[in-house]
Coordinates of C-alpha atoms and ligand atoms in Angstrom, one line a residue:
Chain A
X24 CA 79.1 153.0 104.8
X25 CA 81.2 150.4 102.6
X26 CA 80.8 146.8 103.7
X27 CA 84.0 144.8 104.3
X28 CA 83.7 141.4 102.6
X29 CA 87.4 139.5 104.4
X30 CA 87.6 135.6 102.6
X31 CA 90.5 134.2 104.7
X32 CA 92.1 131.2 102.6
X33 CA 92.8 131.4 99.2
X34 CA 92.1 127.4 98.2
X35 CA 89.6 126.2 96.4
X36 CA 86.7 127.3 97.7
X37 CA 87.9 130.7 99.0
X38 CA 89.2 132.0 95.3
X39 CA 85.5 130.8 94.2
X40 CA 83.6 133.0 96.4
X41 CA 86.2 135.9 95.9
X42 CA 86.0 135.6 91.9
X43 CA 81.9 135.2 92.3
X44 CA 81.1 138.2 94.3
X45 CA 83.4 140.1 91.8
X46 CA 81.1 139.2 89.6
X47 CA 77.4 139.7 90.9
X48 CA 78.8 142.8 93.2
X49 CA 80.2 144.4 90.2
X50 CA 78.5 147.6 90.7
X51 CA 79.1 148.3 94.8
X52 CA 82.4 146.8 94.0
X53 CA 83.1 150.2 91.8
X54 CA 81.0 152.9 94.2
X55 CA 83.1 151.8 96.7
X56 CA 80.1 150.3 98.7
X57 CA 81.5 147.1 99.2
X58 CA 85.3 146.1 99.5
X59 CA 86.5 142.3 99.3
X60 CA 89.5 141.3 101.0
X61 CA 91.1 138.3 101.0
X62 CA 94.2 136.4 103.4
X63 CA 96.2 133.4 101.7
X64 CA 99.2 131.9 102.9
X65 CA 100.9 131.6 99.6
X66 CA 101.4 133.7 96.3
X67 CA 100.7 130.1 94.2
X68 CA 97.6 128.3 94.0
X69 CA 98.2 124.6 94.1
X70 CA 95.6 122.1 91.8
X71 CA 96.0 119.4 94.7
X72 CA 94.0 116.4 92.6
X73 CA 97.0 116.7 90.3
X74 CA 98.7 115.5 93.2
X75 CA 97.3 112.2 92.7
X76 CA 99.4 111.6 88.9
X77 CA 102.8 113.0 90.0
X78 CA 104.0 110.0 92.0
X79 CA 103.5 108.0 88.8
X80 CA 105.0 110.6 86.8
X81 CA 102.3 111.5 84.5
X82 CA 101.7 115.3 86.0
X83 CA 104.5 117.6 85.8
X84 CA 105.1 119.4 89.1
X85 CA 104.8 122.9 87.0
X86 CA 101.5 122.0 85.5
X87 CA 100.1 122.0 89.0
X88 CA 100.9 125.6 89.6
X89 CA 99.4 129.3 88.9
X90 CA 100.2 132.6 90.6
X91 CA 97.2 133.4 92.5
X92 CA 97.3 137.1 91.2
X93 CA 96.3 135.7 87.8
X94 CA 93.5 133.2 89.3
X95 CA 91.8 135.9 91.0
X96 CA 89.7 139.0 89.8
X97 CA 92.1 141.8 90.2
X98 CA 89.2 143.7 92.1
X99 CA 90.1 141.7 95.0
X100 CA 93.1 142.8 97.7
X101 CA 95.1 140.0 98.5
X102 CA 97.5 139.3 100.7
X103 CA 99.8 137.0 102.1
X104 CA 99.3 137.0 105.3
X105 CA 98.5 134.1 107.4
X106 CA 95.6 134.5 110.1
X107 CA 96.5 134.2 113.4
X108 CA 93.2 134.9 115.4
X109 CA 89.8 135.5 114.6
X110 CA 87.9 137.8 117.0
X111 CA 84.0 137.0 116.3
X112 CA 83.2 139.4 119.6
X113 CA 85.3 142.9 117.6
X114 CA 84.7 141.5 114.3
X115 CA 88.3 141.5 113.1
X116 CA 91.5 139.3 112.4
X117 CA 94.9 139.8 112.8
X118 CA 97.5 138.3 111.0
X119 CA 101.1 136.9 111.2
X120 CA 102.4 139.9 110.1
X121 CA 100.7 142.0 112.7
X122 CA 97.7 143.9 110.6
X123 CA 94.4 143.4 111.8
X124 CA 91.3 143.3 109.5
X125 CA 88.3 144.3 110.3
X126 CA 84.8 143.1 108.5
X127 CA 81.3 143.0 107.9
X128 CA 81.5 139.4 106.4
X129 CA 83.6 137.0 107.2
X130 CA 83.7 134.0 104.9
X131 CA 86.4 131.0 106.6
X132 CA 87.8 128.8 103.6
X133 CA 90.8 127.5 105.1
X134 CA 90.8 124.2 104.5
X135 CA 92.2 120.5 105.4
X136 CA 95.7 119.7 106.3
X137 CA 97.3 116.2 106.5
X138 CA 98.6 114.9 110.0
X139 CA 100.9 112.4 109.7
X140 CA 102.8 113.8 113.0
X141 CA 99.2 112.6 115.0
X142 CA 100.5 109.0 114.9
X143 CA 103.5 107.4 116.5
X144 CA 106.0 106.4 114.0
X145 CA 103.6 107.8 110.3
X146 CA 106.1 110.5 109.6
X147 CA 108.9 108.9 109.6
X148 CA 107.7 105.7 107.9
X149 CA 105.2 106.4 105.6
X150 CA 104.9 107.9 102.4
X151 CA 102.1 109.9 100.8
X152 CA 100.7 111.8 98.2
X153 CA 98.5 114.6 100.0
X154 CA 101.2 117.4 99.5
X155 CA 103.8 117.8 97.2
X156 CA 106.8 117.1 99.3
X157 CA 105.3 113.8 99.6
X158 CA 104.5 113.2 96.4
X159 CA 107.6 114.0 95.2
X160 CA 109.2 111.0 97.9
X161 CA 106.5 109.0 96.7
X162 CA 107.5 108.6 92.9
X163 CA 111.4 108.3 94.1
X164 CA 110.4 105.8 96.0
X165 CA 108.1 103.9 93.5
X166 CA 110.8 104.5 91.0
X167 CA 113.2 102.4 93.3
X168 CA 110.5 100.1 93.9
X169 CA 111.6 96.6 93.1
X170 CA 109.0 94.1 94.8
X171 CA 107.8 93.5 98.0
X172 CA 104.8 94.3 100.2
X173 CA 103.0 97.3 100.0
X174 CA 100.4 99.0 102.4
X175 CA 97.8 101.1 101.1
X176 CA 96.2 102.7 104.5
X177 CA 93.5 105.0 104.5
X178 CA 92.7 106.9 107.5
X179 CA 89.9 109.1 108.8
X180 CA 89.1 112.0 108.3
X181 CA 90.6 112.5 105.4
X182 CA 89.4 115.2 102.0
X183 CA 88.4 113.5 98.9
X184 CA 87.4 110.2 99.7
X185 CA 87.8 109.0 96.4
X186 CA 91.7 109.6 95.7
X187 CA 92.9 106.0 97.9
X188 CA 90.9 103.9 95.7
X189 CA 92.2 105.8 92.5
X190 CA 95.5 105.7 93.8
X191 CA 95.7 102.0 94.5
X192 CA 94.2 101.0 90.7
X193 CA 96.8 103.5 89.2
X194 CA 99.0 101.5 91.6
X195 CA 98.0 98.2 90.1
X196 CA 99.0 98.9 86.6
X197 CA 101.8 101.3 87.3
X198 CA 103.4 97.8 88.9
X199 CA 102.4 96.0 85.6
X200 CA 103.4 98.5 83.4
X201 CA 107.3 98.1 85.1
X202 CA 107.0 94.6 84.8
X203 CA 107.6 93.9 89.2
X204 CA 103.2 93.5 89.6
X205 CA 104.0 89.7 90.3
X206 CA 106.9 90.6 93.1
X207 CA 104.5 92.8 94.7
X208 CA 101.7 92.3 97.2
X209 CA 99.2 95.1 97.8
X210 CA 97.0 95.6 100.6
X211 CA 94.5 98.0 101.0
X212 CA 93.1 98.8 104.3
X213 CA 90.1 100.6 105.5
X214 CA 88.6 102.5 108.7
X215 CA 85.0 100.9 108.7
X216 CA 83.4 97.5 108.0
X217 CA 83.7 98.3 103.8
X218 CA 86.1 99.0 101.2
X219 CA 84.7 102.8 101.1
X220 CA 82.6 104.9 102.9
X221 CA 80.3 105.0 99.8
X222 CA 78.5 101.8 99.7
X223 CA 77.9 101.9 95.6
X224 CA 82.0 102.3 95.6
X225 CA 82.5 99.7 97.9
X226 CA 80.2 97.3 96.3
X227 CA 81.8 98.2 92.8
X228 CA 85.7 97.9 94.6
X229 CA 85.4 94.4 96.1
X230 CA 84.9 92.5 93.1
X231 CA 87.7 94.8 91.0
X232 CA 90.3 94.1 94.0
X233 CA 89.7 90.6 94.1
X234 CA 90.1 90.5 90.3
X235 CA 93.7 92.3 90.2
X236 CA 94.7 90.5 93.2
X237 CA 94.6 93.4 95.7
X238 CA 94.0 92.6 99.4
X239 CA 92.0 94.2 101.8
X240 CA 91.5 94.4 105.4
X241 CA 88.8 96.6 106.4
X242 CA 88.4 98.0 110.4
X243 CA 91.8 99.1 110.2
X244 CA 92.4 102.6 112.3
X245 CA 95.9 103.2 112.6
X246 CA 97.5 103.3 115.9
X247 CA 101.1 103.4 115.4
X248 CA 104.0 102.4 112.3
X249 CA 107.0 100.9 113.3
X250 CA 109.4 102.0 111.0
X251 CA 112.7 100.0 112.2
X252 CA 110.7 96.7 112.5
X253 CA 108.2 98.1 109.0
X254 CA 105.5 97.4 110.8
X255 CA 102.0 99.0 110.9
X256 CA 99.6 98.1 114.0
X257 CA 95.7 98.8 113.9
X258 CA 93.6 99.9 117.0
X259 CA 91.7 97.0 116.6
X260 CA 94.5 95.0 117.2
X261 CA 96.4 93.8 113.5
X262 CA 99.6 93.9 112.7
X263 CA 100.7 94.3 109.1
X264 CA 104.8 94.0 107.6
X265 CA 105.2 96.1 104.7
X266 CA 108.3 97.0 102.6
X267 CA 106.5 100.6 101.4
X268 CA 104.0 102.1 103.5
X269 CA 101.5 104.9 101.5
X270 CA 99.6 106.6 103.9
X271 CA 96.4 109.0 103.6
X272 CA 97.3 110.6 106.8
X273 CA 94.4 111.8 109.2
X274 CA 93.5 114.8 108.5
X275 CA 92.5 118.6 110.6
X276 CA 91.3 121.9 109.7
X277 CA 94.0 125.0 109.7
X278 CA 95.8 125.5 113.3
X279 CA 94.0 129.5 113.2
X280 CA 90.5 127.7 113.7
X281 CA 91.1 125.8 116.9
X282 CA 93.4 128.4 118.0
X283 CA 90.8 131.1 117.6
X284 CA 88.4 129.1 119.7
X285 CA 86.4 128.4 116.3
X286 CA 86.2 124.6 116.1
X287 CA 87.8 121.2 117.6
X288 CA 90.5 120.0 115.3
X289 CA 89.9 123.0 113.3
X290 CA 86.1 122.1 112.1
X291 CA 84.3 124.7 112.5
X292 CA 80.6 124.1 113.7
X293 CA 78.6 125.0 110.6
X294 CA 75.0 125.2 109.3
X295 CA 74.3 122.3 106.9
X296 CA 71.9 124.3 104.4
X297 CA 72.9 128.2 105.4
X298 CA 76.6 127.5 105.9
X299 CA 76.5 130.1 108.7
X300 CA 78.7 129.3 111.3
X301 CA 76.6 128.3 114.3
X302 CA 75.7 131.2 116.0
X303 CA 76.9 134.0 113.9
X304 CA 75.0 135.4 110.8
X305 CA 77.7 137.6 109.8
X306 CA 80.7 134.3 109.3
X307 CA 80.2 132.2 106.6
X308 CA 82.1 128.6 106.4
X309 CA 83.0 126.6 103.2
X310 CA 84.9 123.9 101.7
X311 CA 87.3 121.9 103.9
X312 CA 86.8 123.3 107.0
X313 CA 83.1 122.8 107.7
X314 CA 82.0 120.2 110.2
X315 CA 79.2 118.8 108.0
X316 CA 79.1 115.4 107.5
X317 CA 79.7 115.1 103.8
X318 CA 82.6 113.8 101.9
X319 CA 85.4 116.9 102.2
X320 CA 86.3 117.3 97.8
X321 CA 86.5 120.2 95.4
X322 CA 83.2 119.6 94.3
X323 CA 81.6 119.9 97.5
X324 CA 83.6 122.9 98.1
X325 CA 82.5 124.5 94.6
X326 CA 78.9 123.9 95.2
X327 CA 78.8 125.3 98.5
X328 CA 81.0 128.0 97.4
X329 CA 77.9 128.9 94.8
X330 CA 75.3 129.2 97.1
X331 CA 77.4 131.2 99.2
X332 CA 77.9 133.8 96.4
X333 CA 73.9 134.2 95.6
X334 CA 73.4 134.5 99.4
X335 CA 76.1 137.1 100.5
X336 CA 75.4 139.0 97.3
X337 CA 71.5 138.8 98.1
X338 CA 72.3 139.6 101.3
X339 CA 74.3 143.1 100.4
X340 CA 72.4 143.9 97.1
X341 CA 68.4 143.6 98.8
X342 CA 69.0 142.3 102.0
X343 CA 67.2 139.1 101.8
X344 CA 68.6 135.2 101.5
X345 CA 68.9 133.6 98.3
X346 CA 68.4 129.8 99.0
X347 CA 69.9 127.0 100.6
X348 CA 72.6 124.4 100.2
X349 CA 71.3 120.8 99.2
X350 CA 74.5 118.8 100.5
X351 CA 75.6 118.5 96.7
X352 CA 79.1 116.2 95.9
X353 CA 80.3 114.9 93.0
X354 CA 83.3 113.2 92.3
X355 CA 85.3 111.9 88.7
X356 CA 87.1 108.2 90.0
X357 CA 89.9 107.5 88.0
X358 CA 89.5 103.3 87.7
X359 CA 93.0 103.1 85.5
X360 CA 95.3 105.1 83.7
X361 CA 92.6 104.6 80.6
X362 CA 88.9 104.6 82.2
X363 CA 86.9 106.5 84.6
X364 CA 83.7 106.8 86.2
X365 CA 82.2 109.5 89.0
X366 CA 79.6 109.6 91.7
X367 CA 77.2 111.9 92.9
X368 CA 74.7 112.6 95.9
X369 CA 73.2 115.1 98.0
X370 CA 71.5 115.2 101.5
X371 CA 68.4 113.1 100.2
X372 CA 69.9 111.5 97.3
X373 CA 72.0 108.3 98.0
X374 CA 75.1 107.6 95.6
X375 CA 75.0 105.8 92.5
X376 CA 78.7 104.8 90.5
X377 CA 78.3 105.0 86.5
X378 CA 79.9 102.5 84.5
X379 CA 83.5 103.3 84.2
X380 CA 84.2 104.1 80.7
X381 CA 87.2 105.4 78.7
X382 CA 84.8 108.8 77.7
X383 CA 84.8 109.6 81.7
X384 CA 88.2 109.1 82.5
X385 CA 88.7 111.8 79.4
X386 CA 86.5 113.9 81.2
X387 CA 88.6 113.7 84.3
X388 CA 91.5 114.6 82.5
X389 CA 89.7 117.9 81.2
X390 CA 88.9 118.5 84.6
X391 CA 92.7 118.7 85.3
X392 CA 92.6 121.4 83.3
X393 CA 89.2 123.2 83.1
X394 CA 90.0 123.9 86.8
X395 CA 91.7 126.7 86.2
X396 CA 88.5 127.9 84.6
X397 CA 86.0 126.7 87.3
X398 CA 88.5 128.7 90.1
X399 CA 88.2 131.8 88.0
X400 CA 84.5 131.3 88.3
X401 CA 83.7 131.3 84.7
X402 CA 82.7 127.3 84.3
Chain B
X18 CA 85.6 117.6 132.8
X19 CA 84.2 115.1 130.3
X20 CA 82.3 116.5 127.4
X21 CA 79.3 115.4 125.9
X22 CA 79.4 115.9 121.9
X23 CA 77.1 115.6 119.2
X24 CA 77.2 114.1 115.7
X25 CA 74.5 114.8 113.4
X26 CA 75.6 112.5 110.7
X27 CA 71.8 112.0 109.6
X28 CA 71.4 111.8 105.5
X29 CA 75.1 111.6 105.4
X30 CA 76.0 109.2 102.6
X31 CA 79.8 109.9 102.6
X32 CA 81.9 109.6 104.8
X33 CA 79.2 108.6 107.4
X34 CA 78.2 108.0 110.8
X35 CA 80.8 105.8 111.7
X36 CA 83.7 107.5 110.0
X37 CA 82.4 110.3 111.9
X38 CA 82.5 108.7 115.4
X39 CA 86.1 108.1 114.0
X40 CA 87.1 111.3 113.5
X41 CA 85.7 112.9 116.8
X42 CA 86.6 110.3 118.8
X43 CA 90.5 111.1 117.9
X44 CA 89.7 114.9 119.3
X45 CA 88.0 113.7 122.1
X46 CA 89.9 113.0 125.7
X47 CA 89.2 110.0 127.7
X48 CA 86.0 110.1 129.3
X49 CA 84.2 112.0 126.9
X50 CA 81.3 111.0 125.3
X51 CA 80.4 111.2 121.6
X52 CA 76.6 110.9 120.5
X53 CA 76.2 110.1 116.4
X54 CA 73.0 110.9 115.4
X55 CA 72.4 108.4 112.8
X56 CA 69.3 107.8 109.9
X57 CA 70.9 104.3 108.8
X58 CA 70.3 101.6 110.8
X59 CA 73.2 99.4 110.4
X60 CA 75.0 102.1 112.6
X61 CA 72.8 100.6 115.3
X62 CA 74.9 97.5 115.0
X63 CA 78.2 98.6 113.5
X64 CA 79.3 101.3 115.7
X65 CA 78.8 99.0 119.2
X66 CA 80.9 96.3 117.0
X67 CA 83.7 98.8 116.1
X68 CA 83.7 100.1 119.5
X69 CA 84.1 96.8 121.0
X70 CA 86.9 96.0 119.1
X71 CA 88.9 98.9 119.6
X72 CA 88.2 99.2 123.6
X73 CA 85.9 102.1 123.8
X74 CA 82.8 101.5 125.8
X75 CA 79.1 101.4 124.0
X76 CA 77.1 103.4 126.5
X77 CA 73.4 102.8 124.1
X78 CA 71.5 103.4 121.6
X79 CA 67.8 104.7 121.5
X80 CA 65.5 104.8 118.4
X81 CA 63.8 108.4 117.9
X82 CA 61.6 110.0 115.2
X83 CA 63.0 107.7 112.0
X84 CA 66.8 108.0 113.0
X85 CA 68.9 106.8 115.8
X86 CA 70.8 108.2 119.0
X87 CA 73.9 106.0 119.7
X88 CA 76.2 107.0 122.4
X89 CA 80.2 105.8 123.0
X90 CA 82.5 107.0 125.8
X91 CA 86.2 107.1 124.8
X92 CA 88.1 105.0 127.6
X93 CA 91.3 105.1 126.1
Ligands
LIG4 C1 95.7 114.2 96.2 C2 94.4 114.9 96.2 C3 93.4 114.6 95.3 C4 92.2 115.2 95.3 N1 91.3 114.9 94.3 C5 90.1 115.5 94.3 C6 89.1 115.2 93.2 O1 89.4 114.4 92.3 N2 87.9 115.8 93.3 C7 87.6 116.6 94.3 O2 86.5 117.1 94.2 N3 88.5 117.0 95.3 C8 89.7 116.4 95.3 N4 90.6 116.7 96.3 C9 90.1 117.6 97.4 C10 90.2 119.1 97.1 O3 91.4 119.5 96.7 C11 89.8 119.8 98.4 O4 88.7 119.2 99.0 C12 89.6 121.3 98.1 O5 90.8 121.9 97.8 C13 89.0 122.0 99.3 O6 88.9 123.4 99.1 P1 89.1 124.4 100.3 O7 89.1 125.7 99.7 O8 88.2 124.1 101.4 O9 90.6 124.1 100.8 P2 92.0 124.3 100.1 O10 91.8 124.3 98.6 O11 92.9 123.4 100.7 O12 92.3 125.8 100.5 C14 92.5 126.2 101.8 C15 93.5 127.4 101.7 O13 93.5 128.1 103.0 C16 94.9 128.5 103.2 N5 95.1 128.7 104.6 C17 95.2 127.8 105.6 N6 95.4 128.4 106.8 C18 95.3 129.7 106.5 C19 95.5 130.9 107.3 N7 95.7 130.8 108.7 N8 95.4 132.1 106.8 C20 95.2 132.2 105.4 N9 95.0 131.2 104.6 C21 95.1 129.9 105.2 C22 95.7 127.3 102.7 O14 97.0 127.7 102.4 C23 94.9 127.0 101.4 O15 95.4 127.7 100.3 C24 91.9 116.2 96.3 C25 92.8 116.5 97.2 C26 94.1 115.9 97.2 C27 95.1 116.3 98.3

C-alpha cells in the first residue's frame, strides 16, 4: 500500500525535508509507493534573515521573495491550506478549508511566530523587524529618525539569537552613516545576567558596546511599554524612557500546535537526537517548533531537517534508522555593514566566535543568496 | 491544579537554562512549578538570583549525577 509522507509548514525546514525525500525517495516516489504531501499557509516563501537589512534599506522587499511552486520539487502536492487540528489517535489533519489528510508520516515544521500582543502596551509602542510589516515601519521610522533615545530590547524566547546583536551594530553605523550617531543614545537590554545567551558572544559584545558607546542593562524581561508616557518597565523592576522602541518580541510556536493538544505555547515536546515527537514514532518535529533547548535558527533547522531525511527515507526504503541528531547550530554574525564572523556548537561542543573579518561577512552575504539553493536541497 | 514541568536544558549552550526558565515560566499559571535540569553550575546561583528579583519563589536545588535539579514556583 503507498505510504503518505504529510510535511505541514512550508518554512525553512519543512521545504528541506520535502525537497530531500524527493531526492532519496526518487524511485517509490514514481511506483506510487510513497506520496508526499505538503500544507503551507502561503503561495511565497519568505527569506526571513533578509529581514534583518530592510529597515536599513539595503534588502529590497522583492529580493526576499520566491513562489514556493518554484522552491519545491514539483513531485510534491502542495497546498495552501492552513492546519487546523492534528489528530495523532486517526492519524489525520484537517485544514482551514475543510479537507482532511490522512498519513503514515507526519513531519510538523511550523515554526515560530512573534508575540508582541503577549505584553501590555509592545504592539502599539514598539517597533520590530521579525516580519515584514514591521520591518517596513521600522525603516520609516529610522528614516524619520532624528536623535533621541533608543531601546534595543530583546526578549525570550525568541528564533535566531544572533539577529539583536547584528541589528544593534548595523544600528550603530547606520546612525553614523546619517550623521545623528552623537544625538542618539542606544541601549541594549537583555533577559539574563549577560549580553547574549552565548557566553563567547557575550564576552566578544561587552568590550565592542563599550567601545561605540552602546549601553546595556542586562536582567531586563519586559513586563509592560507605556507608549503615551514612552516608557518601557522590566519585571525586575527598571524603568527605561525611550524616543524609539525596537522590540524582538517573545516568541510561540503556530496557534494549530497548542490548539491540537500538541505542545504549550506551541513547542512541541520532542526527542533531542531522534526528533520524534515524544511518544509517537510515526510524527517527526523540526525547526522552530521543537522544544529542545537549542538556539531556534535556520541552521539548526537545516541540520535537523538532514537527519530527518536519511531517517524517514531509511525508515521507508529498509526499514531501519539512519542516525541521530548531534544538536548541530551554526550562525554567520553580521558585526557591521563591512565585517562578519559566525559561531558554532553542538550538544557536547561549547561555542567558539571567529575573528570577525571582512571575508566572513562576504560569506554572509552569499548566504542571502545561496539560500535559495540550500531550500531546494541542492547545497 | 498546579503543574509540575520539566526542563532538560543539560548541554544546552544556547539559549540556556535560564532563558529557558524564562520562556516556560511565561506559559506557566501561578502556582506552577518549573524544574530546569541544568549541567552548568552557575545556574545553581543565577536562576535563585533572577527569581528573587522578579518575585517568583526558589523552591531548591539538588546536585545529581554531574548536573543539577533546580526548582521555581511562579507566584505571580
Ligand atoms: C529577522 C530574522 C533574521 C534571522 N536570521 C537568521 C540567520 O542569520 N541565521 C539563521 O540560521 N536563522 C536566522 N533566522 C531564523 C530562521 O529564519 C528560522 O529559525 C527558520 O526559518 C526556522 O525554520 P522553520 O521551518 O522551523 O520555520 P519557518 O521558516 O518560520 O516556517 C514555518 C512555516 O510554517 C507555516 N505554518 C505555520 N502555521 C501553519 C499551519 N497551521 N499550517 C500550515 N503551515 C503553517 C508558516 O507560514 C511558515 O511558512 C532569522 C529570523 C528572522 C526573523
Amino acid at each position: 500500500m503507498s505510504k503518505t509522507i504529510l510535511i505541514v509548514g512550508g518554512g525553512l525546514a519543512g521545504t528541506i525535508v520535502a525537497n530531500g525525500l524527493c531526492r532519496q525517495l526518487g524511485a517509490q516516489l514514481r511506483s506510487g509507493a510513497v506520496s508526499i504531501t505538503m500544507l503551507g499557509a502561503s503561495d511565497t516563501h519568505m527569506y526571513q534573515p533578509g529581514l534583518l537589512y530592510v529597515p536599513f534599506g539595503r534588502m529590497r522587499e522583492h529580493e526576499l521573495f520566491r513562489e514556493q511552486s518554484r522552491v519545491l520539487d514539483r513531485r510534491i502536492h502542495y497546498y495552501v491550506d492552513p492546519a487546523k487540528n492534528v489528530d495523532v489517535e486517526k492519524k489525520q489533519v484537517s485544514t482551514e478549508s475543510g479537507r482532511t489528510f490522512k498519513y503514515d508520516y507526519l513531519v510538523l515544521a511550523t515554526g515560530s511566530r512573534i508575540m508582541p500582543q503577549s505584553i501590555p502596551g509592545m504592539q502599539e509602542a514598539a517597533h520590530w523587524f521579525y516580519d515584514l510589516e514591521g520591518a517596513r515601519k521600522l525603516r520609516d521610522a529610522l528614516n524619520n529618525f532624528q536623535g533621541g533615545k533608543i531601546v534595543v530590547n530583546i526578549n525570550a524566547p525568541h528564533k535566531c539569537p544572533v539577529a539583536p546583536v547584528e541589528f544593534t551594530l548595523m544600528l550603530h553605523e547606520f546612525l553614523e552613516g546619517k550623521g545623528i550617531r552623537d544625538k542618539c543614545e542606544i541601549t541594549y537590554t537583555y533577559p539574563i545576567g549577560r549580553l547574549h545567551s552565548l557566553e563567547p558572544v557575550a564576552h566578544w559584545a561587552g568590550p565592542v558596546f563599550e567601545k561605540l558607546g552602546i549601553k546595556s542593562e542586562i536582567f531586563f524581561n519586559t513586563e509592560s511599554v507605556d507608549p503615551i508616557g514612552k516608557t518601557i518597565t522590566s519585571m525586575e523592576g527598571s524603568v527605561m524612557p525611550f524616543d524609539l522602541l525596537v522590540t524582538i518580541p517573545p516568541h510561540e510556536g503556530a496557534a494549530v500546535i497548542s490548539e491540537s493538544g500538541l505542545g504549550k505555547g506551541g513547542w512541541v515536546p520532542t526527542n533531542t537526537k531522534t526528533l520524534h515527537r515524544e511518544g509517537s514514532d510515526d510524527i517527526f518535529v523540526v525547526g522552530d517548533t521543537t522544544n529542545i533547548p537549542i538556539s531556534k535558527a535556520g541552521s539548526t533547522a537545516h541540520f535537523e531537517a538532514d537527519v530527518l531525511i536519511d531517517n524517514l527515507a531509511s525508515l521507508v526504503q529498509e526499514g531501519r534508522w539512519a542516525r541521530e541528531y548531534d544538536g548541530k547550530a551554526f550562525c554567520f554574525i553580521e558585526t557591521g555593514f563591512s565585517t562578519g564572523t559566525y559561531v558554532w556548537f553542538n550538544y557536547q561542543t561549547p561555542p567558539t566566535v571567529a575573528p570577525p573579518s571582512q571575508m566572513l561577512h562576504w560569506f554572509k552575504l552569499a548566504y542571502n543568496r545561496l539560500y535559495w539553493l540550500s531550500a531546494r536541497g541542492l547545497l | 491544579m498546579a503543574e509540575r514541568q520539566t526542563v532538560d536544558a543539560r548541554g544546552a549552550f544556547c539559549p540556556g537554562p535560564l532563558m529557558e526558565l524564562i520562556a516556560a515560566l511565561k506559559l506557566a499559571s501561578v502556582g506552577d512549578e518549573v524544574e530546569v535540569l541544568s549541567s552548568d553550575k552557575g545556574s545553581v546561583n543565577d536562576i535563585p538570583a533572577w527569581v528573587a528579583k522578579v518575585g517568583h519563589q526558589f523552591v531548591g536545588s539538588t546536585e545529581l549525577d554531574g548536573y543539577w535539579s533546580v526548582v521555581v514556583k511562579k507566584a505571580k
